[in-house]
Tab-separated table of C-alpha atoms in Angstrom:
chain	number	residue	atom	x	y	z
A	1	MET	CA	0.000	0.000	0.000
A	2	SER	CA	1.443	3.300	-1.012
A	3	GLY	CA	1.562	6.381	1.122
A	4	ALA	CA	-0.991	8.058	-1.182
A	5	GLU	CA	-3.423	5.215	-0.755
A	6	ALA	CA	-3.055	5.379	2.984
A	7	THR	CA	-3.641	9.129	3.007
A	8	ASN	CA	-6.762	9.163	0.857
A	9	GLY	CA	-8.515	6.660	3.095
A	10	SER	CA	-8.356	3.443	1.037
A	11	GLY	CA	-7.862	0.089	2.687
A	12	LEU	CA	-5.980	-2.922	1.395
A	13	VAL	CA	-6.438	-6.577	2.297
A	14	VAL	CA	-3.346	-8.370	3.604
A	15	GLY	CA	-4.093	-11.921	4.648
A	16	ARG	CA	-7.094	-11.677	6.958
A	17	TYR	CA	-6.439	-8.011	7.765
A	18	VAL	CA	-7.336	-4.731	6.088
A	19	LEU	CA	-4.687	-2.012	6.306
A	20	TYR	CA	-5.729	1.620	6.444
A	21	ASP	CA	-3.916	4.901	7.035
A	22	GLU	CA	-0.243	5.037	7.893
A	23	ILE	CA	-0.279	6.638	11.330
A	24	ALA	CA	3.375	6.484	12.339
A	25	ALA	CA	6.772	5.844	10.803
A	26	GLY	CA	10.134	4.858	12.201
A	27	GLY	CA	13.536	3.923	10.904
A	28	MET	CA	12.569	0.347	10.019
A	29	ALA	CA	8.787	0.215	9.791
A	30	THR	CA	5.527	2.072	9.390
A	31	ILE	CA	2.422	1.618	11.514
A	32	HIS	CA	-1.095	1.366	10.146
A	33	ILE	CA	-4.581	1.296	11.520
A	34	GLY	CA	-5.862	-2.183	10.731
A	35	ARG	CA	-8.956	-4.303	10.922
A	36	MET	CA	-8.994	-8.043	11.519
A	37	LEU	CA	-11.517	-10.066	9.535
A	38	GLY	CA	-12.899	-13.138	11.265
A	39	GLU	CA	-15.525	-15.797	10.839
A	40	ILE	CA	-19.227	-14.879	10.423
A	41	GLY	CA	-18.526	-11.183	10.182
A	42	PHE	CA	-16.348	-10.856	13.313
A	43	THR	CA	-13.946	-7.918	13.128
A	44	ARG	CA	-11.715	-5.999	15.524
A	45	PRO	CA	-9.371	-3.022	15.215
A	46	VAL	CA	-5.658	-3.774	15.319
A	47	ALA	CA	-2.351	-1.975	14.846
A	48	VAL	CA	-0.206	-3.286	11.991
A	49	LYS	CA	3.546	-2.747	11.858
A	50	ARG	CA	4.892	-3.009	8.307
A	51	LEU	CA	8.585	-3.542	7.678
A	52	LEU	CA	9.806	-1.018	5.103
A	53	PRO	CA	10.411	-2.601	1.663
A	54	GLN	CA	14.163	-1.955	1.633
A	55	PHE	CA	14.509	-3.809	4.932
A	56	ALA	CA	12.074	-6.568	3.979
A	57	ARG	CA	14.615	-7.667	1.381
A	58	ASP	CA	17.458	-7.743	3.918
A	59	PRO	CA	17.737	-11.127	5.673
A	60	GLU	CA	19.251	-9.537	8.793
A	61	PHE	CA	16.378	-7.087	9.241
A	62	VAL	CA	13.790	-9.740	8.461
A	63	SER	CA	15.328	-11.943	11.115
A	64	MET	CA	15.260	-9.069	13.621
A	65	PHE	CA	11.609	-8.343	12.792
A	66	LEU	CA	10.616	-11.963	13.312
A	67	GLU	CA	12.679	-12.055	16.497
A	68	GLU	CA	10.591	-9.154	17.826
A	69	ALA	CA	7.434	-11.131	17.100
A	70	ARG	CA	8.855	-14.306	18.621
A	71	LEU	CA	9.893	-12.615	21.859
A	72	ALA	CA	6.786	-10.457	22.251
A	73	ALA	CA	4.563	-13.487	21.741
A	74	ARG	CA	6.146	-15.117	24.785
A	75	ILE	CA	5.212	-12.195	27.064
A	76	ARG	CA	1.651	-12.353	28.333
A	77	HIS	CA	0.915	-9.574	30.785
A	78	PRO	CA	-1.650	-6.763	31.052
A	79	ASN	CA	1.173	-4.198	31.112
A	80	VAL	CA	2.626	-5.304	27.760
A	81	VAL	CA	1.020	-4.591	24.364
A	82	GLN	CA	0.195	-7.986	22.899
A	83	VAL	CA	1.421	-9.260	19.531
A	84	LEU	CA	-1.384	-11.150	17.772
A	85	ASP	CA	-0.016	-12.345	14.449
A	86	VAL	CA	2.637	-12.078	11.751
A	87	VAL	CA	1.734	-11.972	8.055
A	88	ARG	CA	4.188	-12.697	5.273
A	89	GLU	CA	3.154	-11.423	1.824
A	90	GLU	CA	5.391	-13.426	-0.460
A	91	SER	CA	4.667	-11.929	-3.871
A	92	ALA	CA	5.795	-8.480	-2.698
A	93	ASN	CA	8.267	-9.891	-0.138
A	94	GLU	CA	6.742	-7.986	2.783
A	95	LEU	CA	6.235	-8.657	6.490
A	96	PHE	CA	3.546	-7.331	8.826
A	97	LEU	CA	3.375	-7.540	12.625
A	98	VAL	CA	-0.161	-7.349	14.036
A	99	MET	CA	-0.680	-5.958	17.555
A	100	GLU	CA	-3.588	-5.136	19.823
A	101	PHE	CA	-4.948	-1.619	19.512
A	102	ILE	CA	-5.056	0.455	22.708
A	103	GLN	CA	-6.939	3.730	23.094
A	104	GLY	CA	-4.413	5.954	24.778
A	105	GLU	CA	-1.316	8.124	24.493
A	106	THR	CA	2.399	7.584	24.954
A	107	VAL	CA	4.122	9.062	27.967
A	108	THR	CA	6.025	11.299	25.527
A	109	ARG	CA	2.812	12.895	24.323
A	110	LEU	CA	1.234	13.174	27.742
A	111	THR	CA	4.275	14.902	29.239
A	112	ARG	CA	4.545	17.174	26.210
A	113	VAL	CA	0.982	18.379	26.687
A	114	THR	CA	1.481	18.928	30.400
A	115	ARG	CA	4.626	20.966	29.712
A	116	LYS	CA	2.734	23.152	27.242
A	117	ARG	CA	0.269	23.846	30.040
A	118	ALA	CA	3.158	24.736	32.359
A	119	ARG	CA	2.474	21.720	34.522
A	120	ILE	CA	4.037	18.356	35.341
A	121	VAL	CA	2.551	14.893	35.678
A	122	PRO	CA	0.915	14.591	39.131
A	123	MET	CA	3.101	12.573	41.478
A	124	SER	CA	0.438	9.935	42.163
A	125	ILE	CA	-0.110	9.461	38.408
A	126	ALA	CA	3.632	9.223	37.701
A	127	LEU	CA	4.040	6.555	40.375
A	128	ALA	CA	1.132	4.525	38.990
A	129	ILE	CA	2.540	4.665	35.450
A	130	ALA	CA	6.032	3.742	36.672
A	131	SER	CA	4.658	0.810	38.647
A	132	ASP	CA	2.812	-0.523	35.584
A	133	LEU	CA	5.904	-0.038	33.420
A	134	LEU	CA	8.079	-1.949	35.874
A	135	GLN	CA	5.576	-4.793	36.153
A	136	GLY	CA	5.419	-5.091	32.360
A	137	LEU	CA	9.210	-5.143	32.153
A	138	HIS	CA	9.418	-7.770	34.884
A	139	ALA	CA	7.035	-9.967	32.878
A	140	ALA	CA	9.366	-9.630	29.883
A	141	HIS	CA	12.439	-10.357	31.993
A	142	GLU	CA	10.796	-13.477	33.434
A	143	ALA	CA	9.435	-14.821	30.109
A	144	LYS	CA	10.236	-18.434	29.228
A	145	ASP	CA	10.333	-20.431	26.037
A	146	GLU	CA	8.047	-23.345	25.183
A	147	ILE	CA	9.869	-25.800	27.398
A	148	GLY	CA	10.229	-23.468	30.360
A	149	ARG	CA	13.741	-22.133	29.855
A	150	PRO	CA	14.269	-18.454	30.792
A	151	LEU	CA	14.595	-16.248	27.708
A	152	GLU	CA	16.406	-13.529	29.690
A	153	ILE	CA	14.867	-10.789	27.560
A	154	VAL	CA	16.254	-7.254	27.863
A	155	HIS	CA	14.099	-4.601	26.172
A	156	ARG	CA	17.046	-2.199	25.563
A	157	ASP	CA	14.784	0.638	24.360
A	158	VAL	CA	12.686	1.637	27.373
A	159	SER	CA	11.700	5.290	26.910
A	160	PRO	CA	8.600	7.516	27.138
A	161	HIS	CA	7.989	6.782	23.434
A	162	ASN	CA	7.576	3.091	24.205
A	163	VAL	CA	5.144	3.363	27.108
A	164	ILE	CA	1.494	3.897	26.247
A	165	VAL	CA	-1.075	4.836	28.886
A	166	GLY	CA	-4.601	3.787	27.953
A	167	ASN	CA	-7.761	5.637	28.843
A	168	ASP	CA	-8.501	2.512	30.846
A	169	GLY	CA	-5.809	3.735	33.246
A	170	VAL	CA	-3.278	0.996	32.434
A	171	ALA	CA	0.256	1.696	31.202
A	172	ARG	CA	1.760	-0.818	28.772
A	173	VAL	CA	5.222	-1.445	27.354
A	174	LEU	CA	5.529	-1.127	23.565
A	175	ASP	CA	7.987	-2.162	20.893
A	176	PHE	CA	10.386	-5.030	21.481
A	177	GLY	CA	12.045	-4.272	18.143
A	178	ILE	CA	15.593	-4.309	19.524
A	179	ALA	CA	14.981	-6.525	22.529
A	180	LYS	CA	17.615	-9.160	23.180
A	181	ALA	CA	17.173	-12.679	24.544
A	182	SER	CA	19.866	-15.095	25.621
A	183	SER	CA	18.671	-17.557	22.950
A	184	SER	CA	18.486	-14.905	20.226
A	185	SER	CA	19.965	-15.568	16.830
A	186	GLN	CA	20.633	-11.827	16.525
A	187	SER	CA	23.934	-10.360	17.598
A	188	THR	CA	24.971	-6.744	17.911
A	189	ARG	CA	28.022	-5.949	15.813
A	190	GLU	CA	31.141	-4.762	17.577
A	191	GLY	CA	30.933	-1.012	18.046
A	192	GLU	CA	27.193	-0.943	17.299
A	193	VAL	CA	24.805	0.483	19.905
A	194	LYS	CA	21.054	-0.024	19.712
A	195	GLY	CA	18.553	2.189	21.496
A	196	LYS	CA	18.107	5.864	22.373
A	197	PHE	CA	21.244	7.380	23.911
A	198	ALA	CA	19.288	9.526	26.395
A	199	TYR	CA	17.656	6.429	27.922
A	200	MET	CA	20.590	4.040	27.961
A	201	ALA	CA	22.231	2.629	31.029
A	202	PRO	CA	25.987	3.321	31.200
A	203	GLU	CA	26.794	-0.342	30.623
A	204	GLN	CA	24.730	-0.291	27.422
A	205	LEU	CA	27.335	2.078	25.964
A	206	SER	CA	30.106	-0.427	26.615
A	207	SER	CA	30.755	-3.951	25.444
A	208	VAL	CA	29.513	-5.741	28.578
A	209	THR	CA	26.659	-8.215	28.413
A	210	LEU	CA	23.396	-6.525	29.332
A	211	ASP	CA	20.872	-7.824	31.813
A	212	ARG	CA	17.500	-6.665	33.161
A	213	ARG	CA	19.116	-3.950	35.277
A	214	ALA	CA	19.696	-1.880	32.114
A	215	ASP	CA	15.902	-1.667	31.719
A	216	VAL	CA	15.572	-0.703	35.396
A	217	PHE	CA	17.919	2.248	34.789
A	218	ALA	CA	15.889	3.368	31.747
A	219	ALA	CA	12.602	3.030	33.657
A	220	SER	CA	14.079	5.199	36.402
A	221	ILE	CA	14.857	7.881	33.800
A	222	VAL	CA	11.225	7.759	32.658
A	223	LEU	CA	10.056	8.228	36.257
A	224	TRP	CA	12.556	11.066	36.869
A	225	GLU	CA	11.298	12.898	33.779
A	226	MET	CA	7.638	12.491	34.702
A	227	LEU	CA	8.294	13.876	38.177
A	228	THR	CA	10.341	16.864	37.006
A	229	GLY	CA	8.832	17.651	33.610
A	230	GLY	CA	12.322	17.884	32.112
A	231	ARG	CA	14.882	15.738	30.311
A	232	LEU	CA	17.550	14.043	32.408
A	233	PHE	CA	20.260	13.606	29.785
A	234	GLN	CA	19.605	16.439	27.349
A	235	ALA	CA	22.387	17.742	25.112
A	236	PRO	CA	22.764	19.215	21.610
A	237	ASP	CA	24.369	16.150	20.019
A	238	PRO	CA	24.680	12.387	20.606
A	239	ALA	CA	28.296	12.575	21.799
A	240	ALA	CA	27.357	15.102	24.474
A	241	ILE	CA	24.399	12.954	25.558
A	242	VAL	CA	26.699	9.946	25.937
A	243	GLY	CA	29.065	12.040	28.026
A	244	ARG	CA	26.244	13.036	30.365
A	245	VAL	CA	25.008	9.465	30.689
A	246	LEU	CA	28.485	8.299	31.654
A	247	ASN	CA	29.705	11.198	33.761
A	248	GLY	CA	27.113	13.942	34.159
A	249	ARG	CA	25.644	14.828	37.542
A	250	ILE	CA	22.217	13.322	38.188
A	251	ALA	CA	20.181	15.721	40.297
A	252	PRO	CA	17.526	14.379	42.669
A	253	PRO	CA	14.006	15.147	41.372
A	254	SER	CA	13.336	17.443	44.348
A	255	GLU	CA	15.928	19.912	43.027
A	256	LEU	CA	13.743	20.591	40.008
A	257	ALA	CA	10.212	19.997	41.279
A	258	GLN	CA	8.507	21.034	44.470
A	259	GLY	CA	6.874	18.594	46.836
A	260	ILE	CA	9.037	15.537	46.097
A	261	PRO	CA	9.513	13.718	49.429
A	262	ALA	CA	12.935	12.478	50.480
A	263	GLN	CA	11.994	8.792	50.238
A	264	LEU	CA	10.934	9.223	46.595
A	265	ASP	CA	14.182	11.051	45.827
A	266	ALA	CA	16.090	8.129	47.320
A	267	LEU	CA	14.114	5.550	45.316
A	268	VAL	CA	14.703	7.314	41.990
A	269	MET	CA	18.404	7.791	42.692
A	270	HIS	CA	18.699	4.121	43.658
A	271	GLY	CA	17.322	3.165	40.234
A	272	LEU	CA	19.760	5.577	38.562
A	273	GLU	CA	22.915	4.173	40.128
A	274	ARG	CA	25.578	3.980	37.434
A	275	ASP	CA	26.999	0.865	39.051
A	276	ARG	CA	24.370	-1.723	38.188
A	277	ASP	CA	25.294	-3.814	41.225
A	278	LYS	CA	23.976	-0.962	43.389
A	279	ARG	CA	20.634	-0.632	41.542
A	280	PHE	CA	17.428	-2.503	42.166
A	281	ALA	CA	18.141	-6.074	41.144
A	282	THR	CA	14.811	-6.489	39.343
A	283	ALA	CA	11.997	-4.331	37.993
A	284	ALA	CA	9.631	-6.080	40.402
A	285	GLU	CA	11.810	-5.023	43.347
A	286	MET	CA	11.570	-1.393	42.269
A	287	ALA	CA	7.792	-1.678	41.761
A	288	ARG	CA	7.418	-3.053	45.286
A	289	ALA	CA	9.569	-0.215	46.598
A	290	ILE	CA	7.223	2.312	44.966
A	291	GLU	CA	4.225	0.697	46.618
A	292	SER	CA	6.015	0.754	49.988
A	293	LEU	CA	6.874	4.454	49.935
A	294	GLY	CA	3.794	5.479	51.866
A	295	ILE	CA	2.991	8.024	49.124
A	296	PRO	CA	-0.477	7.896	47.509
A	297	ILE	CA	-0.496	6.096	44.152
A	298	ALA	CA	-3.323	6.894	41.736
A	299	ARG	CA	-5.927	4.217	41.200
A	300	THR	CA	-6.431	2.894	37.686
A	301	ILE	CA	-9.670	4.824	37.257
A	302	GLU	CA	-7.894	8.038	38.274
A	303	VAL	CA	-5.116	7.478	35.728
A	304	GLY	CA	-7.713	6.898	33.007
A	305	THR	CA	-9.550	10.086	33.940
A	306	TRP	CA	-6.282	12.035	33.785
A	307	VAL	CA	-5.444	10.612	30.333
A	308	ASN	CA	-8.871	11.641	29.036
A	309	ARG	CA	-8.438	15.115	30.482
A	310	ILE	CA	-4.995	15.572	28.899
A	311	ALA	CA	-5.623	13.917	25.530
A	312	GLY	CA	-9.402	13.817	25.250
A	313	ASP	CA	-9.704	15.662	21.908
A	314	THR	CA	-7.166	13.425	20.192
A	315	LEU	CA	-8.709	10.261	21.611
A	316	LYS	CA	-12.150	11.323	20.370
A	317	LYS	CA	-10.755	11.786	16.860
A	318	ARG	CA	-9.278	8.314	16.913
A	319	ALA	CA	-12.467	6.795	18.249
A	320	ARG	CA	-14.366	8.462	15.426
A	321	ARG	CA	-11.845	7.087	12.945
A	322	ILE	CA	-12.360	3.561	14.184
A	323	ALA	CA	-16.138	4.018	14.055
A	324	GLU	CA	-15.843	5.126	10.425
A	325	ILE	CA	-13.686	2.121	9.578
A	326	GLU	CA	-16.046	-0.329	11.262
A	327	SER	CA	-19.158	1.154	9.677
A	328	THR	CA	-17.879	1.657	6.141
A	329	GLY	CA	-20.396	0.332	3.658
A	330	SER	CA	-17.939	-0.655	0.947
A	331	PHE	CA	-16.396	-3.363	3.082
A	332	SER	CA	-19.078	-4.545	5.481
A	333	ALA	CA	-18.982	-7.484	7.842
A	334	SER	CA	-21.034	-9.522	5.367
A	335	ASN	CA	-18.243	-9.609	2.785
A	336	ALA	CA	-15.336	-9.517	5.250
A	337	LEU	CA	-15.421	-13.303	5.642
A	338	ALA	CA	-15.505	-13.862	1.897
A	339	ALA	CA	-12.488	-11.613	1.420
A	340	ALA	CA	-10.569	-13.323	4.191
A	341	LYS	CA	-11.351	-16.798	2.830
A	342	SER	CA	-10.347	-15.768	-0.690
A	343	ILE	CA	-6.748	-15.349	0.440
A	344	SER	CA	-4.603	-18.427	0.895
A	345	GLN	CA	-2.914	-18.654	4.275
A	346	ARG	CA	-0.274	-21.218	5.089
A	347	PRO	CA	0.961	-20.868	8.702
A	348	ILE	CA	4.606	-21.404	9.467
A	349	PRO	CA	6.314	-21.142	12.875
A	350	VAL	CA	8.129	-17.955	13.770
A	351	GLY	CA	11.580	-18.380	15.224
A	352	ASP	CA	15.236	-18.390	14.429
A	353	ASN	CA	16.683	-20.907	12.032
A	354	THR	CA	19.794	-21.597	13.991
A	355	GLY	CA	18.648	-24.906	15.389
A	356	SER	CA	18.827	-23.586	18.940
A	357	GLY	CA	15.538	-25.227	19.784
A	358	SER	CA	13.907	-21.931	20.730
A	359	ARG	CA	10.579	-21.647	18.944
A	360	SER	CA	7.524	-19.514	19.484
A	361	GLY	CA	3.902	-20.554	19.395
A	362	LEU	CA	3.250	-17.524	17.191
A	363	ARG	CA	2.617	-18.338	13.572
A	364	VAL	CA	3.096	-16.438	10.340
A	365	SER	CA	0.097	-16.158	8.029
A	366	ARG	CA	1.087	-16.077	4.389
A	367	GLY	CA	-1.347	-14.162	2.249
A	368	ALA	CA	-1.535	-12.226	-0.987
A	369	VAL	CA	-2.127	-8.498	-1.184
A	370	THR	CA	-4.727	-7.564	-3.774
A	371	SER	CA	-5.396	-3.960	-4.685
A	372	SER	CA	-8.829	-4.872	-6.037
A	373	GLN	CA	-10.102	-5.245	-2.470
A	374	GLN	CA	-9.908	-1.609	-1.486
A	375	VAL	CA	-12.011	0.076	1.131
A	376	ALA	CA	-13.221	3.639	0.704
A	377	LEU	CA	-13.016	5.721	3.869
A	378	PRO	CA	-13.896	9.349	4.584
A	379	ASP	CA	-11.172	11.858	3.785
A	380	ASP	CA	-12.074	14.390	6.466
A	381	VAL	CA	-10.950	12.333	9.461
A	382	GLN	CA	-7.294	12.728	10.339
A	383	VAL	CA	-5.172	10.754	12.807
A	384	ASP	CA	-2.807	13.074	14.657
A	385	LEU	CA	0.321	11.075	15.481
A	386	ASP	CA	3.997	11.862	15.557
A	387	ASP	CA	6.078	10.141	12.930
A	388	ASP	CA	8.495	8.669	15.441
A	389	GLU	CA	5.958	7.040	17.733
A	390	MET	CA	4.014	3.820	17.863
A	391	PRO	CA	0.355	3.724	16.898
A	392	LEU	CA	-2.059	4.588	19.605
A	393	PRO	CA	-4.393	1.634	19.794
A	394	LEU	CA	-8.113	2.099	19.822
A	395	PRO	CA	-10.760	0.271	21.832
A	396	GLN	CA	-13.241	-2.298	20.683
A	397	ALA	CA	-16.855	-1.401	21.118
A	398	GLN	CA	-18.339	-3.367	24.003
A	399	PRO	CA	-21.930	-4.561	23.484
A	400	ALA	CA	-24.395	-3.807	26.223
A	401	PRO	CA	-25.506	-6.787	28.336
A	402	LYS	CA	-28.664	-8.433	27.015
A	403	LYS	CA	-31.637	-8.392	29.288
A	404	SER	CA	-34.135	-11.176	29.847
A	405	ARG	CA	-37.333	-10.771	27.835
A	406	GLY	CA	-39.654	-12.949	29.766
A	407	GLY	CA	-38.502	-16.174	28.166
A	408	ARG	CA	-39.467	-18.185	31.275
A	409	GLY	CA	-43.191	-17.522	30.786
A	410	TRP	CA	-43.183	-18.658	27.170
A	411	VAL	CA	-41.353	-21.869	28.071
A	412	LEU	CA	-43.888	-22.742	30.757
A	413	CYS	CA	-46.795	-22.118	28.392
A	414	LEU	CA	-45.297	-24.403	25.747
A	415	LEU	CA	-44.705	-27.133	28.313
A	416	ALA	CA	-48.281	-26.882	29.507
A	417	LEU	CA	-49.679	-27.126	25.985
A	418	ALA	CA	-47.528	-30.120	25.156
A	419	GLY	CA	-48.569	-31.906	28.335
A	420	GLY	CA	-45.087	-33.276	28.734
A	421	ALA	CA	-43.859	-34.776	31.961
A	422	GLY	CA	-40.650	-33.874	33.741
A	423	ALA	CA	-38.962	-30.817	35.121
A	424	PHE	CA	-37.570	-27.884	33.227
A	425	LEU	CA	-35.254	-25.371	34.785
A	426	TYR	CA	-34.719	-22.032	33.148
A	427	ARG	CA	-32.630	-19.310	34.599
A	428	ALA	CA	-32.658	-15.834	33.060
A	429	GLY	CA	-30.065	-13.169	33.761
A	430	GLY	CA	-27.767	-10.546	32.256
A	431	VAL	CA	-24.014	-10.654	31.797
A	432	ALA	CA	-22.012	-9.064	34.581
A	433	PRO	CA	-19.654	-6.400	33.231
A	434	ALA	CA	-15.929	-6.901	33.746
A	435	LYS	CA	-14.521	-5.034	36.721
A	436	ALA	CA	-11.962	-2.333	36.082
A	437	LYS	CA	-8.499	-2.940	37.510
A	438	ILE	CA	-7.946	-0.711	40.516
A	439	ALA	CA	-4.365	-0.156	41.604
A	440	SER	CA	-3.756	-0.586	45.287
């Protein structure tokens, strides 16, 4: 799908998915709003990450892309954005990573808006987001392969760009594109550094083997920046940033923001120890330390309310966009199944080909892209996203619980007319709505 097609609102079928507008772009991939097509008209919104064509022809980048899918598929936690599928389009030699769609904003965007309003993220909100982030990272660090061996995943790119806070009040970790596992077939070349310099642990800039404590350092930077409203390692060029990461003074948050208690200062500085042996040993340990501070932490419902207050206009635009996609007449649910079935899909396992024995349960769907199955969408709805950020997932519409319509009376009448013997038990009732997660 070309950029022009994405801009003018057309959709294109890829496997059992329809791709719509390009909503974000990075160095290796673009992100699209997508729609999954299921049996008997079932659909759901998704986010689709498309490897750029020049990289899709490079075996090294393809392997890295599939490694991201393989690792992310092994992490199942409410604080991690879930990977749902991988689609390989062979005729055009393209790869697509399908993820859940969350209605929310990245921490980068949320802090940017608060700064424009001359404010900072409320302390209770920042602590709740940091706790969720750390719990998601711990789930990644503890992930195991199919036979129970630790994968020893290190994200290596924890930053405000890669943390999305939903309007459901839950923060989630995004983008395992450069994550590293002990069983990975990918290796970093000598002298090559992957990640954002301003969010790297000091050891990440050297040749030592990384472990989970590098992610703890980066998460501590994210917390520091939420509390202060500033950038910890800001400099005019990459070399200067590296110098500050390695040797620059790290000021306690209370020096830049009022009302930061001493115990929170100490916690943040503990996470920012340059000597990793002096840091929190695990992300879970730091999350527990946050909960033990004795400082109020926002409940999930309070975080969601804050997100809606900060980003409400943008979220409404995206919700309207999804509503337009789901209600478009030119590609309705009635022909979605036919389109999905018309495309051949042959699943193959995702994993490295090194014979290491590490394999994921995720599967690649192979399908053809056909430009004849385009979907017309309105041109007046725009998705406002930064080019360098992940897509901001959108929610599925939740049907209202069905109420009983007096079915018991009709059943009894029919039984009486038939004169049948025996007992008949009928219980009518609605469906209890799922409870929202409330942070303690």
